[in-house]
C-alpha positions as protocol buffer text, in pm:
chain_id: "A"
residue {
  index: 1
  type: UNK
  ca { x: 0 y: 0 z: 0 }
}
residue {
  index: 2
  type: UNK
  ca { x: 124 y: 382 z: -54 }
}
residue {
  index: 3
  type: UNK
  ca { x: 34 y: 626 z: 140 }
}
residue {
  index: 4
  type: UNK
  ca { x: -73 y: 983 z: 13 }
}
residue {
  index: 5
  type: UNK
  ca { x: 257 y: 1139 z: 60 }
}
residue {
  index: 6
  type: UNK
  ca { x: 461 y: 894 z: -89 }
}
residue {
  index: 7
  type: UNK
  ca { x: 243 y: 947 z: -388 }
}
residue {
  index: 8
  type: UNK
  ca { x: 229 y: 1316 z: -352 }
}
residue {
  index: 9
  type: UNK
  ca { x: 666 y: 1252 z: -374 }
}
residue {
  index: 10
  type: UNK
  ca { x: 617 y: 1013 z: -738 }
}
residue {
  index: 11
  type: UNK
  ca { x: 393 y: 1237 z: -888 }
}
residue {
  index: 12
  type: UNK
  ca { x: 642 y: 1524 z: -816 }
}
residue {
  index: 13
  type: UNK
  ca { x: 943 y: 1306 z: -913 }
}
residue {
  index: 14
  type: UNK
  ca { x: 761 y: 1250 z: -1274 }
}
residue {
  index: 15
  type: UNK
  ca { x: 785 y: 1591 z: -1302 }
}
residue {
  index: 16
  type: UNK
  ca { x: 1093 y: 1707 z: -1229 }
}
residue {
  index: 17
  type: UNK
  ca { x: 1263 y: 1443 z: -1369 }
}
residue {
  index: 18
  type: UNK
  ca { x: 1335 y: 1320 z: -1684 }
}
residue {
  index: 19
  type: UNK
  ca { x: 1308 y: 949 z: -1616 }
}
residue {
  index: 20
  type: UNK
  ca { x: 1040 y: 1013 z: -1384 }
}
residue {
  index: 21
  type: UNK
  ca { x: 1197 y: 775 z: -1114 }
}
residue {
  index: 22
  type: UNK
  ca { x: 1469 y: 571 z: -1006 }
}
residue {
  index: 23
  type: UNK
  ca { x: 1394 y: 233 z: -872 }
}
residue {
  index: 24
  type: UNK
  ca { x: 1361 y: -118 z: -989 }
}
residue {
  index: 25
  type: UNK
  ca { x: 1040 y: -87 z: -1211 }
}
residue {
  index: 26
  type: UNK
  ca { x: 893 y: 138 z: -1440 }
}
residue {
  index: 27
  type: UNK
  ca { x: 580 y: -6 z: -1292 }
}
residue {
  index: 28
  type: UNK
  ca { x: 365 y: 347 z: -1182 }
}
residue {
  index: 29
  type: UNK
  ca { x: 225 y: 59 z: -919 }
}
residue {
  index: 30
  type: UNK
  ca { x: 550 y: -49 z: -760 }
}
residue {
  index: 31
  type: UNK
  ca { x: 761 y: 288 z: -796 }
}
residue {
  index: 32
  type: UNK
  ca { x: 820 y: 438 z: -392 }
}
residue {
  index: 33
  type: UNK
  ca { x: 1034 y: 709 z: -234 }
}
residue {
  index: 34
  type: UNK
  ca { x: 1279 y: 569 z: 35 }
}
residue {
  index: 35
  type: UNK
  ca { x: 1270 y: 712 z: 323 }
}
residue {
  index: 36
  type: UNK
  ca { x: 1535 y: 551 z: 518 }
}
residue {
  index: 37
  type: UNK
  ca { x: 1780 y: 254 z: 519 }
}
residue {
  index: 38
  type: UNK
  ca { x: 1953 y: 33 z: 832 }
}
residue {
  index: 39
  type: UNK
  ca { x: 2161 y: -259 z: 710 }
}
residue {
  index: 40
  type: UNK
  ca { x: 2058 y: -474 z: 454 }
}
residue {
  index: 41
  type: UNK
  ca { x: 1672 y: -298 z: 426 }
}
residue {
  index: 42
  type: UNK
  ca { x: 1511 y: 11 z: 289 }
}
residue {
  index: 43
  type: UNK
  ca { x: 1174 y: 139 z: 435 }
}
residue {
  index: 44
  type: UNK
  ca { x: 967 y: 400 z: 196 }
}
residue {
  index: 45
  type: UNK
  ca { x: 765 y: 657 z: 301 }
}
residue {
  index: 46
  type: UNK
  ca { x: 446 y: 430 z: 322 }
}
residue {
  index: 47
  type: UNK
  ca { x: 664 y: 217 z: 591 }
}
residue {
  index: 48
  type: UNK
  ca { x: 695 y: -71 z: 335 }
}
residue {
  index: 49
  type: UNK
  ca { x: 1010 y: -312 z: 430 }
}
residue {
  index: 50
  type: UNK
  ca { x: 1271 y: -381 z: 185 }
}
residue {
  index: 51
  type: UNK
  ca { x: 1557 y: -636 z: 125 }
}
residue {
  index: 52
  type: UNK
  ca { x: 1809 y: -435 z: -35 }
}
residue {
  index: 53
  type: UNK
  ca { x: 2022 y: -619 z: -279 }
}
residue {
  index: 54
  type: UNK
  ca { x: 2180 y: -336 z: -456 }
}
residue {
  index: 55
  type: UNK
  ca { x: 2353 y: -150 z: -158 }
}
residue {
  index: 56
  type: UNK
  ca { x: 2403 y: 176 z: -357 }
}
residue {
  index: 57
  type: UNK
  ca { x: 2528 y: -88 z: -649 }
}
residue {
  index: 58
  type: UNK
  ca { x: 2803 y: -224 z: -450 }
}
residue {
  index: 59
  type: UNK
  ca { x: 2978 y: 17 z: -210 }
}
residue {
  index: 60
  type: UNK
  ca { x: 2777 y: -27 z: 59 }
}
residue {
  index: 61
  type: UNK
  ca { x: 2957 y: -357 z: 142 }
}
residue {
  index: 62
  type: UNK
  ca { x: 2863 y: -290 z: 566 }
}
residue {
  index: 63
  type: UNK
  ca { x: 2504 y: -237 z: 498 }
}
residue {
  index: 64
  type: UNK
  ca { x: 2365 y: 89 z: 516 }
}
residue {
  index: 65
  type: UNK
  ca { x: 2424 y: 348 z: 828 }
}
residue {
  index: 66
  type: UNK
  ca { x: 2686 y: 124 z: 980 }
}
residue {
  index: 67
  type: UNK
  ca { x: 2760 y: 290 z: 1328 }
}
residue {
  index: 68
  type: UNK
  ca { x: 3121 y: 282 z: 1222 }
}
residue {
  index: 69
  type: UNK
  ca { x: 3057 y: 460 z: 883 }
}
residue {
  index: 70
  type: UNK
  ca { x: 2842 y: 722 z: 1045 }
}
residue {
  index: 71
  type: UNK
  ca { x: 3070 y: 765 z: 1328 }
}
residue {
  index: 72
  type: UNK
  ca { x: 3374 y: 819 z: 1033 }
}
residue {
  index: 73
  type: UNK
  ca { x: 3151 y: 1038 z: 854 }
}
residue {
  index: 74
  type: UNK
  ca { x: 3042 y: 1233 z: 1140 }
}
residue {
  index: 75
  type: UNK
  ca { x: 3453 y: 1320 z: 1221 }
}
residue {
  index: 76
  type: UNK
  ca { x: 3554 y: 1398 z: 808 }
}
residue {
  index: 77
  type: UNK
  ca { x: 3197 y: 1618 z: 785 }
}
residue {
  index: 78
  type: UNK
  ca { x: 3322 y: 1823 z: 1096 }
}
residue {
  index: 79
  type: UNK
  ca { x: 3640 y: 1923 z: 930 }
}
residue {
  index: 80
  type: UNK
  ca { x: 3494 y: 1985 z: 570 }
}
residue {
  index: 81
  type: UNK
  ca { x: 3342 y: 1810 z: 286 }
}
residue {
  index: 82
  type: UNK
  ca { x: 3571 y: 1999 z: 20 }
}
residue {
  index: 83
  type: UNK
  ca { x: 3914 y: 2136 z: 23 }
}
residue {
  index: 84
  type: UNK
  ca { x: 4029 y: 2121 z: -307 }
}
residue {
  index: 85
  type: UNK
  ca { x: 4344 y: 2057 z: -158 }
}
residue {
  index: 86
  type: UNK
  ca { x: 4541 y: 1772 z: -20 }
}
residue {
  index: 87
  type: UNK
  ca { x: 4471 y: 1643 z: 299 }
}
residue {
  index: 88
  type: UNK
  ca { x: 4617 y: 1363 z: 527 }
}
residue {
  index: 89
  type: UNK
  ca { x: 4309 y: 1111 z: 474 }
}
residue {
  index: 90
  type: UNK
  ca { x: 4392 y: 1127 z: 80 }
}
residue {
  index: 91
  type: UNK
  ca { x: 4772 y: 1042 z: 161 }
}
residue {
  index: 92
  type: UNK
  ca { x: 4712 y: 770 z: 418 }
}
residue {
  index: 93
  type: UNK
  ca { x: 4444 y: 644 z: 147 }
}
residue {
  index: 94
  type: UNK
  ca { x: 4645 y: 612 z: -149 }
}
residue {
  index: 95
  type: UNK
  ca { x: 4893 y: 471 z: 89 }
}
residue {
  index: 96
  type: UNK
  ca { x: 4673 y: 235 z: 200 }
}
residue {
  index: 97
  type: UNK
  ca { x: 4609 y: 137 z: -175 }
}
residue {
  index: 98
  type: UNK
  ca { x: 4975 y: 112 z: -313 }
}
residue {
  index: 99
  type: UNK
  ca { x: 5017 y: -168 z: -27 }
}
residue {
  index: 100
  type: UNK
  ca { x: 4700 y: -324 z: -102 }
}
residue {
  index: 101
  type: UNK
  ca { x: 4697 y: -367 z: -475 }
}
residue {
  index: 102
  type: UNK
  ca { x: 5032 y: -509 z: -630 }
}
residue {
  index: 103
  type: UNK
  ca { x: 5029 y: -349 z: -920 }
}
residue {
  index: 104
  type: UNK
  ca { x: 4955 y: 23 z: -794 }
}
residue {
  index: 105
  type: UNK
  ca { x: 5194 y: 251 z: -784 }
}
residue {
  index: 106
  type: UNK
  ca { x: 5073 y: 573 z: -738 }
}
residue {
  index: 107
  type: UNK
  ca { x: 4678 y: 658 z: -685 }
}
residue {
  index: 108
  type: UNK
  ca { x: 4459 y: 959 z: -860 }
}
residue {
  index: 109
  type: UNK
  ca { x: 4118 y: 975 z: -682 }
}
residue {
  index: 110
  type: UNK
  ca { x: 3766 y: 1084 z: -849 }
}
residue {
  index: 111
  type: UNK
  ca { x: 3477 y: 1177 z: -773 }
}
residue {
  index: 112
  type: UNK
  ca { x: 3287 y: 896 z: -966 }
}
residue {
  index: 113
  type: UNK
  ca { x: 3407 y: 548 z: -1158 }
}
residue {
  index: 114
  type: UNK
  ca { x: 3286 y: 729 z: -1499 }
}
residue {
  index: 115
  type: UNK
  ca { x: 3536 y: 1004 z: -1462 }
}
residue {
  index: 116
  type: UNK
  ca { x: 3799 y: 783 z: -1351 }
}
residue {
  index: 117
  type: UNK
  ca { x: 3783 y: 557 z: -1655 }
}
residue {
  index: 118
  type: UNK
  ca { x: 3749 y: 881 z: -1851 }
}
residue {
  index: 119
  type: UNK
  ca { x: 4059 y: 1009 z: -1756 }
}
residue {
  index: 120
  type: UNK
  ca { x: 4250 y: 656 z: -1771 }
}
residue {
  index: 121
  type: UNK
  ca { x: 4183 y: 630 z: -2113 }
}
residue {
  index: 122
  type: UNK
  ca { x: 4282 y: 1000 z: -2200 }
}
residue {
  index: 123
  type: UNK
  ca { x: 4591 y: 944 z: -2003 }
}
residue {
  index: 124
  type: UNK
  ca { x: 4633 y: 637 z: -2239 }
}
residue {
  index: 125
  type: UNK
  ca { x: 4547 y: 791 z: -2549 }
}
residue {
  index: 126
  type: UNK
  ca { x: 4763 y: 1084 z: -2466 }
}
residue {
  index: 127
  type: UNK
  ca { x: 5081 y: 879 z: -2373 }
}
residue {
  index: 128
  type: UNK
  ca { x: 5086 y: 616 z: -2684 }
}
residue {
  index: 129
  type: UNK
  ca { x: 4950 y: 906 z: -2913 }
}
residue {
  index: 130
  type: UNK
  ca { x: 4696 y: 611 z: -3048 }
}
residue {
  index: 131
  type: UNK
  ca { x: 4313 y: 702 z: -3035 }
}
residue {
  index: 132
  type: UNK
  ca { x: 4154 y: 322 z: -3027 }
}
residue {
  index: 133
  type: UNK
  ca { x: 4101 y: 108 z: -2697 }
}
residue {
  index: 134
  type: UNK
  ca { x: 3996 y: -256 z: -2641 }
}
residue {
  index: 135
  type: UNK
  ca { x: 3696 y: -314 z: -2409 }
}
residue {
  index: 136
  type: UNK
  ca { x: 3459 y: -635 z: -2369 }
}
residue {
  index: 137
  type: UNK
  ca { x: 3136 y: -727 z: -2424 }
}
residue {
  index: 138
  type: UNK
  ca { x: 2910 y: -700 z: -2166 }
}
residue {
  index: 139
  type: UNK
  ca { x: 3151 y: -460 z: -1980 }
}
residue {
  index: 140
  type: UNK
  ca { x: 3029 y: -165 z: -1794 }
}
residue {
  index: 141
  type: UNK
  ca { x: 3313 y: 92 z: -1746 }
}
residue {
  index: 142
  type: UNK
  ca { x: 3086 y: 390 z: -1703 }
}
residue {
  index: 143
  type: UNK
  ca { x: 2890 y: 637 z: -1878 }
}
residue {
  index: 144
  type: UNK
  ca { x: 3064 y: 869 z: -2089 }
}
residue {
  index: 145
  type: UNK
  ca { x: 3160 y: 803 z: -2476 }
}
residue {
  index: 146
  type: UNK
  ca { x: 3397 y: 550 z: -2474 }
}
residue {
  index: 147
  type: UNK
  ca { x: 3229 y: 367 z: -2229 }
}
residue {
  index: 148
  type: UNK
  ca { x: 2865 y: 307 z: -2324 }
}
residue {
  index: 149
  type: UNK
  ca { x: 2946 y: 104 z: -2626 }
}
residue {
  index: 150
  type: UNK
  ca { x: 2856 y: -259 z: -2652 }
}
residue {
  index: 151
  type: UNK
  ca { x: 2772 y: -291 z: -2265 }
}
residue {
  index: 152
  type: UNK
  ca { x: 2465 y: -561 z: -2357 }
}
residue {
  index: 153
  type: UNK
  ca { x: 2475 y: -863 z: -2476 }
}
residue {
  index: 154
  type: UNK
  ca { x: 2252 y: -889 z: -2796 }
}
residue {
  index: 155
  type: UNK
  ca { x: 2131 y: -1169 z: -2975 }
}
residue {
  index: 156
  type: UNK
  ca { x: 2253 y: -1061 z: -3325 }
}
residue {
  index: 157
  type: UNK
  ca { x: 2560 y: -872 z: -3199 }
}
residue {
  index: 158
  type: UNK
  ca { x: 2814 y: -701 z: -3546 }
}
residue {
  index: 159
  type: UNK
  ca { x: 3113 y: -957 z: -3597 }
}
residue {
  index: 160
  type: UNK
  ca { x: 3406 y: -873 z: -3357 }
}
residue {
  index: 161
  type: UNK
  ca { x: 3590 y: -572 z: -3265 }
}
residue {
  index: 162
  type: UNK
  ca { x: 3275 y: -388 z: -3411 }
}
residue {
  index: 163
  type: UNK
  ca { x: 3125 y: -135 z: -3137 }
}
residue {
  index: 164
  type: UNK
  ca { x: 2766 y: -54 z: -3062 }
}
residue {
  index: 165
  type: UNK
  ca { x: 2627 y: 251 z: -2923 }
}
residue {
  index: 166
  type: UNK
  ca { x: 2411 y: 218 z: -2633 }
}
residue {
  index: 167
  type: UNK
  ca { x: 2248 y: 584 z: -2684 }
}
residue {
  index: 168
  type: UNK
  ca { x: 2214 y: 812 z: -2881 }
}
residue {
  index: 169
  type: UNK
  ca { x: 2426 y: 1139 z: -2889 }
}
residue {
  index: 170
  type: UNK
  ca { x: 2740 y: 894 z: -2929 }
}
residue {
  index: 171
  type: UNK
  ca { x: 2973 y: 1022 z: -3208 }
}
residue {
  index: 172
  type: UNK
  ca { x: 2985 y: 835 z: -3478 }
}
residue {
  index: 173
  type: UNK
  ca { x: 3392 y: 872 z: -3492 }
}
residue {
  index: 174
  type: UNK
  ca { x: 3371 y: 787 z: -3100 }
}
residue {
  index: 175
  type: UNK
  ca { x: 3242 y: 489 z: -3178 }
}
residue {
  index: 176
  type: UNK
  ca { x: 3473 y: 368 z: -3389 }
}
residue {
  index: 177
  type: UNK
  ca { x: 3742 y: 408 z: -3213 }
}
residue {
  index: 178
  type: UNK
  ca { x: 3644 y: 132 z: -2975 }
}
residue {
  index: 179
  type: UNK
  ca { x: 3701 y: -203 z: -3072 }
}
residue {
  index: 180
  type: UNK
  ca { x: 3537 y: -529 z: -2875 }
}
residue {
  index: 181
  type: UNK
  ca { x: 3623 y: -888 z: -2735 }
}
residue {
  index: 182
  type: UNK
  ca { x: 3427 y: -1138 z: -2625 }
}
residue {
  index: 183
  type: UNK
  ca { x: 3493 y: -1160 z: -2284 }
}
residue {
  index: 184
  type: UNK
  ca { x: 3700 y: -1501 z: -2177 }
}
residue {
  index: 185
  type: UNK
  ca { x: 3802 y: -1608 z: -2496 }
}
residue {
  index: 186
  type: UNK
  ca { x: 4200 y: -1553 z: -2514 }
}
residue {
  index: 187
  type: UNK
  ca { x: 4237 y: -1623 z: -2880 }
}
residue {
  index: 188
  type: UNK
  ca { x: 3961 y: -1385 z: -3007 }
}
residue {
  index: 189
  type: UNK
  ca { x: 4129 y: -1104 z: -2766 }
}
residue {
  index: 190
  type: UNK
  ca { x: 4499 y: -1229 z: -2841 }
}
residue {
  index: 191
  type: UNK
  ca { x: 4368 y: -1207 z: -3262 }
}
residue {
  index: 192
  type: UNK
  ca { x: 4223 y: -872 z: -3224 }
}
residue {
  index: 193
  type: UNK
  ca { x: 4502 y: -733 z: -3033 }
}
residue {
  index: 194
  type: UNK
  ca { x: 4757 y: -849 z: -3280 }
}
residue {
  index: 195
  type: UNK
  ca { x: 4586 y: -708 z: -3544 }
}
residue {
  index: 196
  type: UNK
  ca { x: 4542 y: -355 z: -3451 }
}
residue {
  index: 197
  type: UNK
  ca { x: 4831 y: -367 z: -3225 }
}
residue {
  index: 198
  type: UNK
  ca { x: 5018 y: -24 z: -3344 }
}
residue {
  index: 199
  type: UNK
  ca { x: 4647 y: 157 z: -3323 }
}
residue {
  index: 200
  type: UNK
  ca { x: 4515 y: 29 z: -2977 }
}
residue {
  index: 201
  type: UNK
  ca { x: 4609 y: 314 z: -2678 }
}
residue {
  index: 202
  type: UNK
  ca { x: 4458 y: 73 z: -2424 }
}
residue {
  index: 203
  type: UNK
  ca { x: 4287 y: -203 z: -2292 }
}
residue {
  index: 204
  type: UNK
  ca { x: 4064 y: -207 z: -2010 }
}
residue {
  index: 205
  type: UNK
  ca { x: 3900 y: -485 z: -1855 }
}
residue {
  index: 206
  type: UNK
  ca { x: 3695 y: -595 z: -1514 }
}
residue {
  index: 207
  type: UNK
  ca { x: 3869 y: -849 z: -1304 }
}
residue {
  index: 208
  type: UNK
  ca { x: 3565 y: -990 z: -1287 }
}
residue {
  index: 209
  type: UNK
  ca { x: 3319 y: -881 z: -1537 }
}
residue {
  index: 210
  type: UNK
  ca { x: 2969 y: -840 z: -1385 }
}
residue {
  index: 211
  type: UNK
  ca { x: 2864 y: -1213 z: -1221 }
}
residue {
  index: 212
  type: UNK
  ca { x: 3183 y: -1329 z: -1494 }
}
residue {
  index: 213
  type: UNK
  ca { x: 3456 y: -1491 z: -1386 }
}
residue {
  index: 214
  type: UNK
  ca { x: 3758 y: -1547 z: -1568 }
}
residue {
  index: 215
  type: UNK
  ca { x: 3825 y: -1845 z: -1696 }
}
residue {
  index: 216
  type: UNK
  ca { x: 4189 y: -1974 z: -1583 }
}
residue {
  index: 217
  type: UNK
  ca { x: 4498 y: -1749 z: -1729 }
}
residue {
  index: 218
  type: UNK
  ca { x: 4219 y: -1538 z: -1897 }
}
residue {
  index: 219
  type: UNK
  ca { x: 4344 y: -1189 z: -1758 }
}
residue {
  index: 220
  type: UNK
  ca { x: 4702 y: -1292 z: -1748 }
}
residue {
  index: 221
  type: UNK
  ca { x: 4723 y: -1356 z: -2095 }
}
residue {
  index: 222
  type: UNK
  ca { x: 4535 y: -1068 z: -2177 }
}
Protein backbone atom coordinates (compact mmCIF):
# COMPACT_ATOMS: atom_id res chain seq x y z
CA UNK A 1 0.00 0.00 0.00
CA UNK A 2 1.24 3.82 -0.54
CA UNK A 3 0.34 6.26 1.40
CA UNK A 4 -0.73 9.83 0.13
CA UNK A 5 2.57 11.39 0.60
CA UNK A 6 4.61 8.94 -0.89
CA UNK A 7 2.43 9.47 -3.88
CA UNK A 8 2.29 13.16 -3.52
CA UNK A 9 6.66 12.52 -3.74
CA UNK A 10 6.17 10.13 -7.38
CA UNK A 11 3.93 12.37 -8.88
CA UNK A 12 6.42 15.24 -8.16
CA UNK A 13 9.43 13.06 -9.13
CA UNK A 14 7.61 12.50 -12.74
CA UNK A 15 7.85 15.91 -13.02
CA UNK A 16 10.93 17.07 -12.29
CA UNK A 17 12.63 14.43 -13.69
CA UNK A 18 13.35 13.20 -16.84
CA UNK A 19 13.08 9.49 -16.16
CA UNK A 20 10.40 10.13 -13.84
CA UNK A 21 11.97 7.75 -11.14
CA UNK A 22 14.69 5.71 -10.06
CA UNK A 23 13.94 2.33 -8.72
CA UNK A 24 13.61 -1.18 -9.89
CA UNK A 25 10.40 -0.87 -12.11
CA UNK A 26 8.93 1.38 -14.40
CA UNK A 27 5.80 -0.06 -12.92
CA UNK A 28 3.65 3.47 -11.82
CA UNK A 29 2.25 0.59 -9.19
CA UNK A 30 5.50 -0.49 -7.60
CA UNK A 31 7.61 2.88 -7.96
CA UNK A 32 8.20 4.38 -3.92
CA UNK A 33 10.34 7.09 -2.34
CA UNK A 34 12.79 5.69 0.35
CA UNK A 35 12.70 7.12 3.23
CA UNK A 36 15.35 5.51 5.18
CA UNK A 37 17.80 2.54 5.19
CA UNK A 38 19.53 0.33 8.32
CA UNK A 39 21.61 -2.59 7.10
CA UNK A 40 20.58 -4.74 4.54
CA UNK A 41 16.72 -2.98 4.26
CA UNK A 42 15.11 0.11 2.89
CA UNK A 43 11.74 1.39 4.35
CA UNK A 44 9.67 4.00 1.96
CA UNK A 45 7.65 6.57 3.01
CA UNK A 46 4.46 4.30 3.22
CA UNK A 47 6.64 2.17 5.91
CA UNK A 48 6.95 -0.71 3.35
CA UNK A 49 10.10 -3.12 4.30
CA UNK A 50 12.71 -3.81 1.85
CA UNK A 51 15.57 -6.36 1.25
CA UNK A 52 18.09 -4.35 -0.35
CA UNK A 53 20.22 -6.19 -2.79
CA UNK A 54 21.80 -3.36 -4.56
CA UNK A 55 23.53 -1.50 -1.58
CA UNK A 56 24.03 1.76 -3.57
CA UNK A 57 25.28 -0.88 -6.49
CA UNK A 58 28.03 -2.24 -4.50
CA UNK A 59 29.78 0.17 -2.10
CA UNK A 60 27.77 -0.27 0.59
CA UNK A 61 29.57 -3.57 1.42
CA UNK A 62 28.63 -2.90 5.66
CA UNK A 63 25.04 -2.37 4.98
CA UNK A 64 23.65 0.89 5.16
CA UNK A 65 24.24 3.48 8.28
CA UNK A 66 26.86 1.24 9.80
CA UNK A 67 27.60 2.90 13.28
CA UNK A 68 31.21 2.82 12.22
CA UNK A 69 30.57 4.60 8.83
CA UNK A 70 28.42 7.22 10.45
CA UNK A 71 30.70 7.65 13.28
CA UNK A 72 33.74 8.19 10.33
CA UNK A 73 31.51 10.38 8.54
CA UNK A 74 30.42 12.33 11.40
CA UNK A 75 34.53 13.20 12.21
CA UNK A 76 35.54 13.98 8.08
CA UNK A 77 31.97 16.18 7.85
CA UNK A 78 33.22 18.23 10.96
CA UNK A 79 36.40 19.23 9.30
CA UNK A 80 34.94 19.85 5.70
CA UNK A 81 33.42 18.10 2.86
CA UNK A 82 35.71 19.99 0.20
CA UNK A 83 39.14 21.36 0.23
CA UNK A 84 40.29 21.21 -3.07
CA UNK A 85 43.44 20.57 -1.58
CA UNK A 86 45.41 17.72 -0.20
CA UNK A 87 44.71 16.43 2.99
CA UNK A 88 46.17 13.63 5.27
CA UNK A 89 43.09 11.11 4.74
CA UNK A 90 43.92 11.27 0.80
CA UNK A 91 47.72 10.42 1.61
CA UNK A 92 47.12 7.70 4.18
CA UNK A 93 44.44 6.44 1.47
CA UNK A 94 46.45 6.12 -1.49
CA UNK A 95 48.93 4.71 0.89
CA UNK A 96 46.73 2.35 2.00
CA UNK A 97 46.09 1.37 -1.75
CA UNK A 98 49.75 1.12 -3.13
CA UNK A 99 50.17 -1.68 -0.27
CA UNK A 100 47.00 -3.24 -1.02
CA UNK A 101 46.97 -3.67 -4.75
CA UNK A 102 50.32 -5.09 -6.30
CA UNK A 103 50.29 -3.49 -9.20
CA UNK A 104 49.55 0.23 -7.94
CA UNK A 105 51.94 2.51 -7.84
CA UNK A 106 50.73 5.73 -7.38
CA UNK A 107 46.78 6.58 -6.85
CA UNK A 108 44.59 9.59 -8.60
CA UNK A 109 41.18 9.75 -6.82
CA UNK A 110 37.66 10.84 -8.49
CA UNK A 111 34.77 11.77 -7.73
CA UNK A 112 32.87 8.96 -9.66
CA UNK A 113 34.07 5.48 -11.58
CA UNK A 114 32.86 7.29 -14.99
CA UNK A 115 35.36 10.04 -14.62
CA UNK A 116 37.99 7.83 -13.51
CA UNK A 117 37.83 5.57 -16.55
CA UNK A 118 37.49 8.81 -18.51
CA UNK A 119 40.59 10.09 -17.56
CA UNK A 120 42.50 6.56 -17.71
CA UNK A 121 41.83 6.30 -21.13
CA UNK A 122 42.82 10.00 -22.00
CA UNK A 123 45.91 9.44 -20.03
CA UNK A 124 46.33 6.37 -22.39
CA UNK A 125 45.47 7.91 -25.49
CA UNK A 126 47.63 10.84 -24.66
CA UNK A 127 50.81 8.79 -23.73
CA UNK A 128 50.86 6.16 -26.84
CA UNK A 129 49.50 9.06 -29.13
CA UNK A 130 46.96 6.11 -30.48
CA UNK A 131 43.13 7.02 -30.35
CA UNK A 132 41.54 3.22 -30.27
CA UNK A 133 41.01 1.08 -26.97
CA UNK A 134 39.96 -2.56 -26.41
CA UNK A 135 36.96 -3.14 -24.09
CA UNK A 136 34.59 -6.35 -23.69
CA UNK A 137 31.36 -7.27 -24.24
CA UNK A 138 29.10 -7.00 -21.66
CA UNK A 139 31.51 -4.60 -19.80
CA UNK A 140 30.29 -1.65 -17.94
CA UNK A 141 33.13 0.92 -17.46
CA UNK A 142 30.86 3.90 -17.03
CA UNK A 143 28.90 6.37 -18.78
CA UNK A 144 30.64 8.69 -20.89
CA UNK A 145 31.60 8.03 -24.76
CA UNK A 146 33.97 5.50 -24.74
CA UNK A 147 32.29 3.67 -22.29
CA UNK A 148 28.65 3.07 -23.24
CA UNK A 149 29.46 1.04 -26.26
CA UNK A 150 28.56 -2.59 -26.52
CA UNK A 151 27.72 -2.91 -22.65
CA UNK A 152 24.65 -5.61 -23.57
CA UNK A 153 24.75 -8.63 -24.76
CA UNK A 154 22.52 -8.89 -27.96
CA UNK A 155 21.31 -11.69 -29.75
CA UNK A 156 22.53 -10.61 -33.25
CA UNK A 157 25.60 -8.72 -31.99
CA UNK A 158 28.14 -7.01 -35.46
CA UNK A 159 31.13 -9.57 -35.97
CA UNK A 160 34.06 -8.73 -33.57
CA UNK A 161 35.90 -5.72 -32.65
CA UNK A 162 32.75 -3.88 -34.11
CA UNK A 163 31.25 -1.35 -31.37
CA UNK A 164 27.66 -0.54 -30.62
CA UNK A 165 26.27 2.51 -29.23
CA UNK A 166 24.11 2.18 -26.33
CA UNK A 167 22.48 5.84 -26.84
CA UNK A 168 22.14 8.12 -28.81
CA UNK A 169 24.26 11.39 -28.89
CA UNK A 170 27.40 8.94 -29.29
CA UNK A 171 29.73 10.22 -32.08
CA UNK A 172 29.85 8.35 -34.78
CA UNK A 173 33.92 8.72 -34.92
CA UNK A 174 33.71 7.87 -31.00
CA UNK A 175 32.42 4.89 -31.78
CA UNK A 176 34.73 3.68 -33.89
CA UNK A 177 37.42 4.08 -32.13
CA UNK A 178 36.44 1.32 -29.75
CA UNK A 179 37.01 -2.03 -30.72
CA UNK A 180 35.37 -5.29 -28.75
CA UNK A 181 36.23 -8.88 -27.35
CA UNK A 182 34.27 -11.38 -26.25
CA UNK A 183 34.93 -11.60 -22.84
CA UNK A 184 37.00 -15.01 -21.77
CA UNK A 185 38.02 -16.08 -24.96
CA UNK A 186 42.00 -15.53 -25.14
CA UNK A 187 42.37 -16.23 -28.80
CA UNK A 188 39.61 -13.85 -30.07
CA UNK A 189 41.29 -11.04 -27.66
CA UNK A 190 44.99 -12.29 -28.41
CA UNK A 191 43.68 -12.07 -32.62
CA UNK A 192 42.23 -8.72 -32.24
CA UNK A 193 45.02 -7.33 -30.33
CA UNK A 194 47.57 -8.49 -32.80
CA UNK A 195 45.86 -7.08 -35.44
CA UNK A 196 45.42 -3.55 -34.51
CA UNK A 197 48.31 -3.67 -32.25
CA UNK A 198 50.18 -0.24 -33.44
CA UNK A 199 46.47 1.57 -33.23
CA UNK A 200 45.15 0.29 -29.77
CA UNK A 201 46.09 3.14 -26.78
CA UNK A 202 44.58 0.73 -24.24
CA UNK A 203 42.87 -2.03 -22.92
CA UNK A 204 40.64 -2.07 -20.10
CA UNK A 205 39.00 -4.85 -18.55
CA UNK A 206 36.95 -5.95 -15.14
CA UNK A 207 38.69 -8.49 -13.04
CA UNK A 208 35.65 -9.90 -12.87
CA UNK A 209 33.19 -8.81 -15.37
CA UNK A 210 29.69 -8.40 -13.85
CA UNK A 211 28.64 -12.13 -12.21
CA UNK A 212 31.83 -13.29 -14.94
CA UNK A 213 34.56 -14.91 -13.86
CA UNK A 214 37.58 -15.47 -15.68
CA UNK A 215 38.25 -18.45 -16.96
CA UNK A 216 41.89 -19.74 -15.83
CA UNK A 217 44.98 -17.49 -17.29
CA UNK A 218 42.19 -15.38 -18.97
CA UNK A 219 43.44 -11.89 -17.58
CA UNK A 220 47.02 -12.92 -17.48
CA UNK A 221 47.23 -13.56 -20.95
CA UNK A 222 45.35 -10.68 -21.77
Amino acid sequence: PQSEEEAALVAAAARFFPEGTRGPSLDDARKFVVDRAQGSRLWDHSGNEYVDFLLGSGPHVLGHAHPAVLEALGRAAAGGTSHLVLSAAAVELAEVLCETVPCAEKVSFHSTGSEATFFALRLARAATGRDKVLKFEGAFHGMHDYAMVSTQWRWDPPPFPQAVADTGGIPAAVVGEVLVAPYNDLAATEAIIGEHADELAAVIVEPMQRTFVPAPGFLAGV
